[in-house]
GROMACS .gro file of C-alpha atoms in nm:
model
  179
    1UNK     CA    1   5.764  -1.025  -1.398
    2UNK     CA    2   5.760  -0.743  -1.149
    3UNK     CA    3   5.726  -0.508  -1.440
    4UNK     CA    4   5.425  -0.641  -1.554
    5UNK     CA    5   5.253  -0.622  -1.188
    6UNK     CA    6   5.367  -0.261  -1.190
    7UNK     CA    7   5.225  -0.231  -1.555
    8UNK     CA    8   4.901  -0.356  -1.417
    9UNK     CA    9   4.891  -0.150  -1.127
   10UNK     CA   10   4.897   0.141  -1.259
   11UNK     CA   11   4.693   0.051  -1.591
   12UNK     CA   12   4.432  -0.028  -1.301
   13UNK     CA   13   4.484   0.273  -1.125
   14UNK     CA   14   4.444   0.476  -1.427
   15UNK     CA   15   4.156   0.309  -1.557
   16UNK     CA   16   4.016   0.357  -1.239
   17UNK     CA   17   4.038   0.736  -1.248
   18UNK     CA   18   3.895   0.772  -1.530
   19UNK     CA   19   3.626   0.629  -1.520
   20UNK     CA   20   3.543   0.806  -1.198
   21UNK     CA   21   3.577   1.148  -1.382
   22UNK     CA   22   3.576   1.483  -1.206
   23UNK     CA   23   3.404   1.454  -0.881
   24UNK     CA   24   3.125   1.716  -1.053
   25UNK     CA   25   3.016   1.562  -1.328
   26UNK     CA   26   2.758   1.279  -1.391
   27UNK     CA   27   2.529   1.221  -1.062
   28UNK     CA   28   2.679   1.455  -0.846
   29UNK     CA   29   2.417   1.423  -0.500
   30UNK     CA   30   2.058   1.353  -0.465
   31UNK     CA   31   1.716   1.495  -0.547
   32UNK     CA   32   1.548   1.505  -0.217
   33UNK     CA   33   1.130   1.487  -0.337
   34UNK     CA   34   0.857   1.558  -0.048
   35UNK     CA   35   0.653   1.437   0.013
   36UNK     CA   36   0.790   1.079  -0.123
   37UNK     CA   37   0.480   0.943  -0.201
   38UNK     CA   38   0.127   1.098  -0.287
   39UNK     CA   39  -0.210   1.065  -0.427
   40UNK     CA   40  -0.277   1.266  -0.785
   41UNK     CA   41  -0.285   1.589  -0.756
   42UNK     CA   42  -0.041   1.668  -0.507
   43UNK     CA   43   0.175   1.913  -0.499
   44UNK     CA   44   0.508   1.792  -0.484
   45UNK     CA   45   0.835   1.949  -0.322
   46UNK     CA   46   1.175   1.867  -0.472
   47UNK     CA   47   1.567   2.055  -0.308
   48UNK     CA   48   1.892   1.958  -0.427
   49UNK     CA   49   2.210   2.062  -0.273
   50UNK     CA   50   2.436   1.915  -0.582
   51UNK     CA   51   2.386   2.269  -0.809
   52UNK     CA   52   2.609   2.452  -0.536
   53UNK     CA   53   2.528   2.867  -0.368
   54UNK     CA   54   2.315   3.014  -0.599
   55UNK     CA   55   2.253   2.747  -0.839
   56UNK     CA   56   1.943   2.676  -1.055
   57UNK     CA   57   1.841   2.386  -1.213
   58UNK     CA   58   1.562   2.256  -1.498
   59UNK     CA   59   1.378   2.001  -1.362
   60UNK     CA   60   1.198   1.714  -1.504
   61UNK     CA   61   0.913   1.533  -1.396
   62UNK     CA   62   0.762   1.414  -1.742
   63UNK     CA   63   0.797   1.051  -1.621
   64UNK     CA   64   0.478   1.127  -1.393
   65UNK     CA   65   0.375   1.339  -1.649
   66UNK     CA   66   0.401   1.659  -1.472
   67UNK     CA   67   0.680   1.812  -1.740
   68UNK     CA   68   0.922   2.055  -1.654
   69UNK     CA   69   0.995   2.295  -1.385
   70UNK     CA   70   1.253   2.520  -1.227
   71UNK     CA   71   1.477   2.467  -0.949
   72UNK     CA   72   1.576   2.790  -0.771
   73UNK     CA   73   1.813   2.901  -0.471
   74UNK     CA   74   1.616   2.879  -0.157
   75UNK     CA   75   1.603   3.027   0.139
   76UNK     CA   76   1.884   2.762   0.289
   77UNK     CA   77   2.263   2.786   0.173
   78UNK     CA   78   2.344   2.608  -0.134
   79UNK     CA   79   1.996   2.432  -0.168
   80UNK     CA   80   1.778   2.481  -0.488
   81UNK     CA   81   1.452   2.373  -0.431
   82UNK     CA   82   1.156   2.372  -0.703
   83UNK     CA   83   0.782   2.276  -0.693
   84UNK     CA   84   0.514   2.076  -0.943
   85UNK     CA   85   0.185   1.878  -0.927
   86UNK     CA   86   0.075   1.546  -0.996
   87UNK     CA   87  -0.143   1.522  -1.248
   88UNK     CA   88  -0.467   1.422  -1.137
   89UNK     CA   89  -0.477   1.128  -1.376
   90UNK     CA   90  -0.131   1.024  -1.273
   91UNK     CA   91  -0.089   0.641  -1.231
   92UNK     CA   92   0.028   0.430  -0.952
   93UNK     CA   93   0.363   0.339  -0.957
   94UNK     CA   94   0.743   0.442  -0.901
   95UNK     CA   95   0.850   0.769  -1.144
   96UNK     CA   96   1.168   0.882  -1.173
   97UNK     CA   97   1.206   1.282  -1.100
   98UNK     CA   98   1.521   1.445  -1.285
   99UNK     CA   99   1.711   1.742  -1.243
  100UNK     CA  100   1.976   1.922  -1.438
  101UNK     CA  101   2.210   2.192  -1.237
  102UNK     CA  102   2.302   2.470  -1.487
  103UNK     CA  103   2.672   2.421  -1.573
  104UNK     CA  104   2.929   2.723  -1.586
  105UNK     CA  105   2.925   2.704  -1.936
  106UNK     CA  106   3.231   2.463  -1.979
  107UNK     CA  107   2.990   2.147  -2.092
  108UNK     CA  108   2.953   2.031  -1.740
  109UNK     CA  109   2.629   1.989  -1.574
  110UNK     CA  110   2.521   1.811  -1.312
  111UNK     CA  111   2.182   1.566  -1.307
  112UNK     CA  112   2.060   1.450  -0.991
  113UNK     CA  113   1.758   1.234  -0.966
  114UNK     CA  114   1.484   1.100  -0.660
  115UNK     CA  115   1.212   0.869  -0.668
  116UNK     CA  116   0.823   0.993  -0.623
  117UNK     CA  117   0.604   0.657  -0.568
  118UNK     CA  118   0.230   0.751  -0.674
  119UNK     CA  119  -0.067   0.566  -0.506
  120UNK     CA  120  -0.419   0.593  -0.518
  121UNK     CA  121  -0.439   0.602  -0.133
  122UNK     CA  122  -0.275   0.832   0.086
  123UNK     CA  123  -0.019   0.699   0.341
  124UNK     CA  124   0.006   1.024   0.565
  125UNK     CA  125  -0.236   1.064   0.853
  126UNK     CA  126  -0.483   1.329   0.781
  127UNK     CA  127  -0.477   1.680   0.886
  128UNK     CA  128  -0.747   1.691   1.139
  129UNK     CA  129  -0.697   1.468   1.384
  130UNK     CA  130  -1.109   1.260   1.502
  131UNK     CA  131  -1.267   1.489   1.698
  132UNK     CA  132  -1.349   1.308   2.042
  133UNK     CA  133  -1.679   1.366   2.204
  134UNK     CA  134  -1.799   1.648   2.380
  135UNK     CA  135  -2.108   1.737   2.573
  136UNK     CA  136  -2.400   1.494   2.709
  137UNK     CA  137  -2.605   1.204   2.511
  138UNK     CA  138  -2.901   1.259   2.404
  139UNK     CA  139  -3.086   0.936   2.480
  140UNK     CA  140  -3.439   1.117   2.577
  141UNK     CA  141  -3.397   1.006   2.922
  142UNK     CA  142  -3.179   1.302   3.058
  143UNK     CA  143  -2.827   1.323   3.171
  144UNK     CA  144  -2.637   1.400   3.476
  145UNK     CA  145  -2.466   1.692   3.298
  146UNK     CA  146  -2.740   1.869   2.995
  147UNK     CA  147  -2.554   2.134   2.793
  148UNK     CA  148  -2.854   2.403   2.973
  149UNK     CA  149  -2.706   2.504   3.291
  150UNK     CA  150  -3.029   2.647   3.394
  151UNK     CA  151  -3.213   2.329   3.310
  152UNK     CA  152  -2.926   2.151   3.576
  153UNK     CA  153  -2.955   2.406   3.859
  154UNK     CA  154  -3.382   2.346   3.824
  155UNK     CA  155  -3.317   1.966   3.881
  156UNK     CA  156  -3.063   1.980   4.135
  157UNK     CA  157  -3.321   2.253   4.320
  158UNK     CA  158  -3.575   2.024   4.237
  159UNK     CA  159  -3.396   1.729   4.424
  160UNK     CA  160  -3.293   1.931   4.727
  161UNK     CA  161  -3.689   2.023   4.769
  162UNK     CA  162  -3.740   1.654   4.751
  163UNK     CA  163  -3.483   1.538   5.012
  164UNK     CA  164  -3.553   1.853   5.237
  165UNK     CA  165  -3.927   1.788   5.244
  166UNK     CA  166  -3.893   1.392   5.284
  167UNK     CA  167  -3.673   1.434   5.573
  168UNK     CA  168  -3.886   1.658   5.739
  169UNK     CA  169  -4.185   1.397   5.708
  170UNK     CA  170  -3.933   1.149   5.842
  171UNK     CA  171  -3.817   1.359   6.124
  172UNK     CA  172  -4.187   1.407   6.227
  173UNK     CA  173  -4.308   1.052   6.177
  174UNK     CA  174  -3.988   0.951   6.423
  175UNK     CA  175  -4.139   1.199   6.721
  176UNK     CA  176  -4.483   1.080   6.717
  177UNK     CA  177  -4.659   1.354   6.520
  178UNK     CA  178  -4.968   1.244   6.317
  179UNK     CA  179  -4.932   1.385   5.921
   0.00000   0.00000   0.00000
């Protein structure tokens, strides 16, 4: 008996390795796509880290319908990063973006894959923020504050006249003094 739970132990173990495989081959990391989801016609980002310093890649976007495109070294260590549009008649829905490190030329390559979800309205907040208001309303009736600075120093001239020359009528109808 104990030699067949050894026997299975290690039939398990083995079977276990290889099916994993070397750590390089099959999906070895992720496709990193920005912006993750967009409207037709943007342009999309994709980076990868999986190809290794200096690697390239051929990527695929023909799910979207986008076709292929290159993945090159960027300006960050080990990260290849490539670039394609959405087609502008692109349907909404989940595509699957693929990419394919270049191997050393043993057979091995690595493929590496993100998801790109495609709407028909756009989820980030626009570029320009709403302006808010400036300046005065222009109701017909006037403001405290016009845009004309000269037009607000005549009325608040205008007003001081006023208020001078009533108090001075006040002032003399308070002493006595006919008008």
């Amino acid at each position: 008996m104990r030699r067949t739970a050894a026997a299975r132990l290690l039939t398990g173990t083995a079977l276990a390795v290889a099916l994993a495989g070397p750590a390089h081959a099959g999906t070895g990391g992720s496709l990193e796509v920005y912006p993750a989801t967009v409207t037709p016609g943007t342009r999309v980002t994709v980076n990868t880290t999986a190809c290794g310093a200096g690697g390239t890649a051929a990527g695929d976007a023909s799910a979207v319908g986008a076709g292929a495109f290159v993945l090159a070294p960027g300006t960050h260590k080990e990260v290849a990063v490539g670039q394609f549009r959405v087609p502008p008649g692109a349907q909404p829905g989940t595509y699957e973006i693929v990419a394919r490190c270049d191997g050393d030329g043993d057979g091995d390559e690595r493929r590496v894959s993100g998801d790109l979800v495609v709407t028909l309205t756009s989820t980030r907040p626009p570029a320009h923020p709403p302006a808010h208001p400036r300046g005065s309303v222009k109701t017909g009736v006037g403001g405290a504050l016009g845009p004309d600075p000269v037009q607000t120093a005549a009325g608040v001239a205008a007003l001081a006249v006023a208020a001078a020359g009533g108090t001075w009528l006040l002032h003399r109808r308070a002493r006595g003094d006919r008008i």
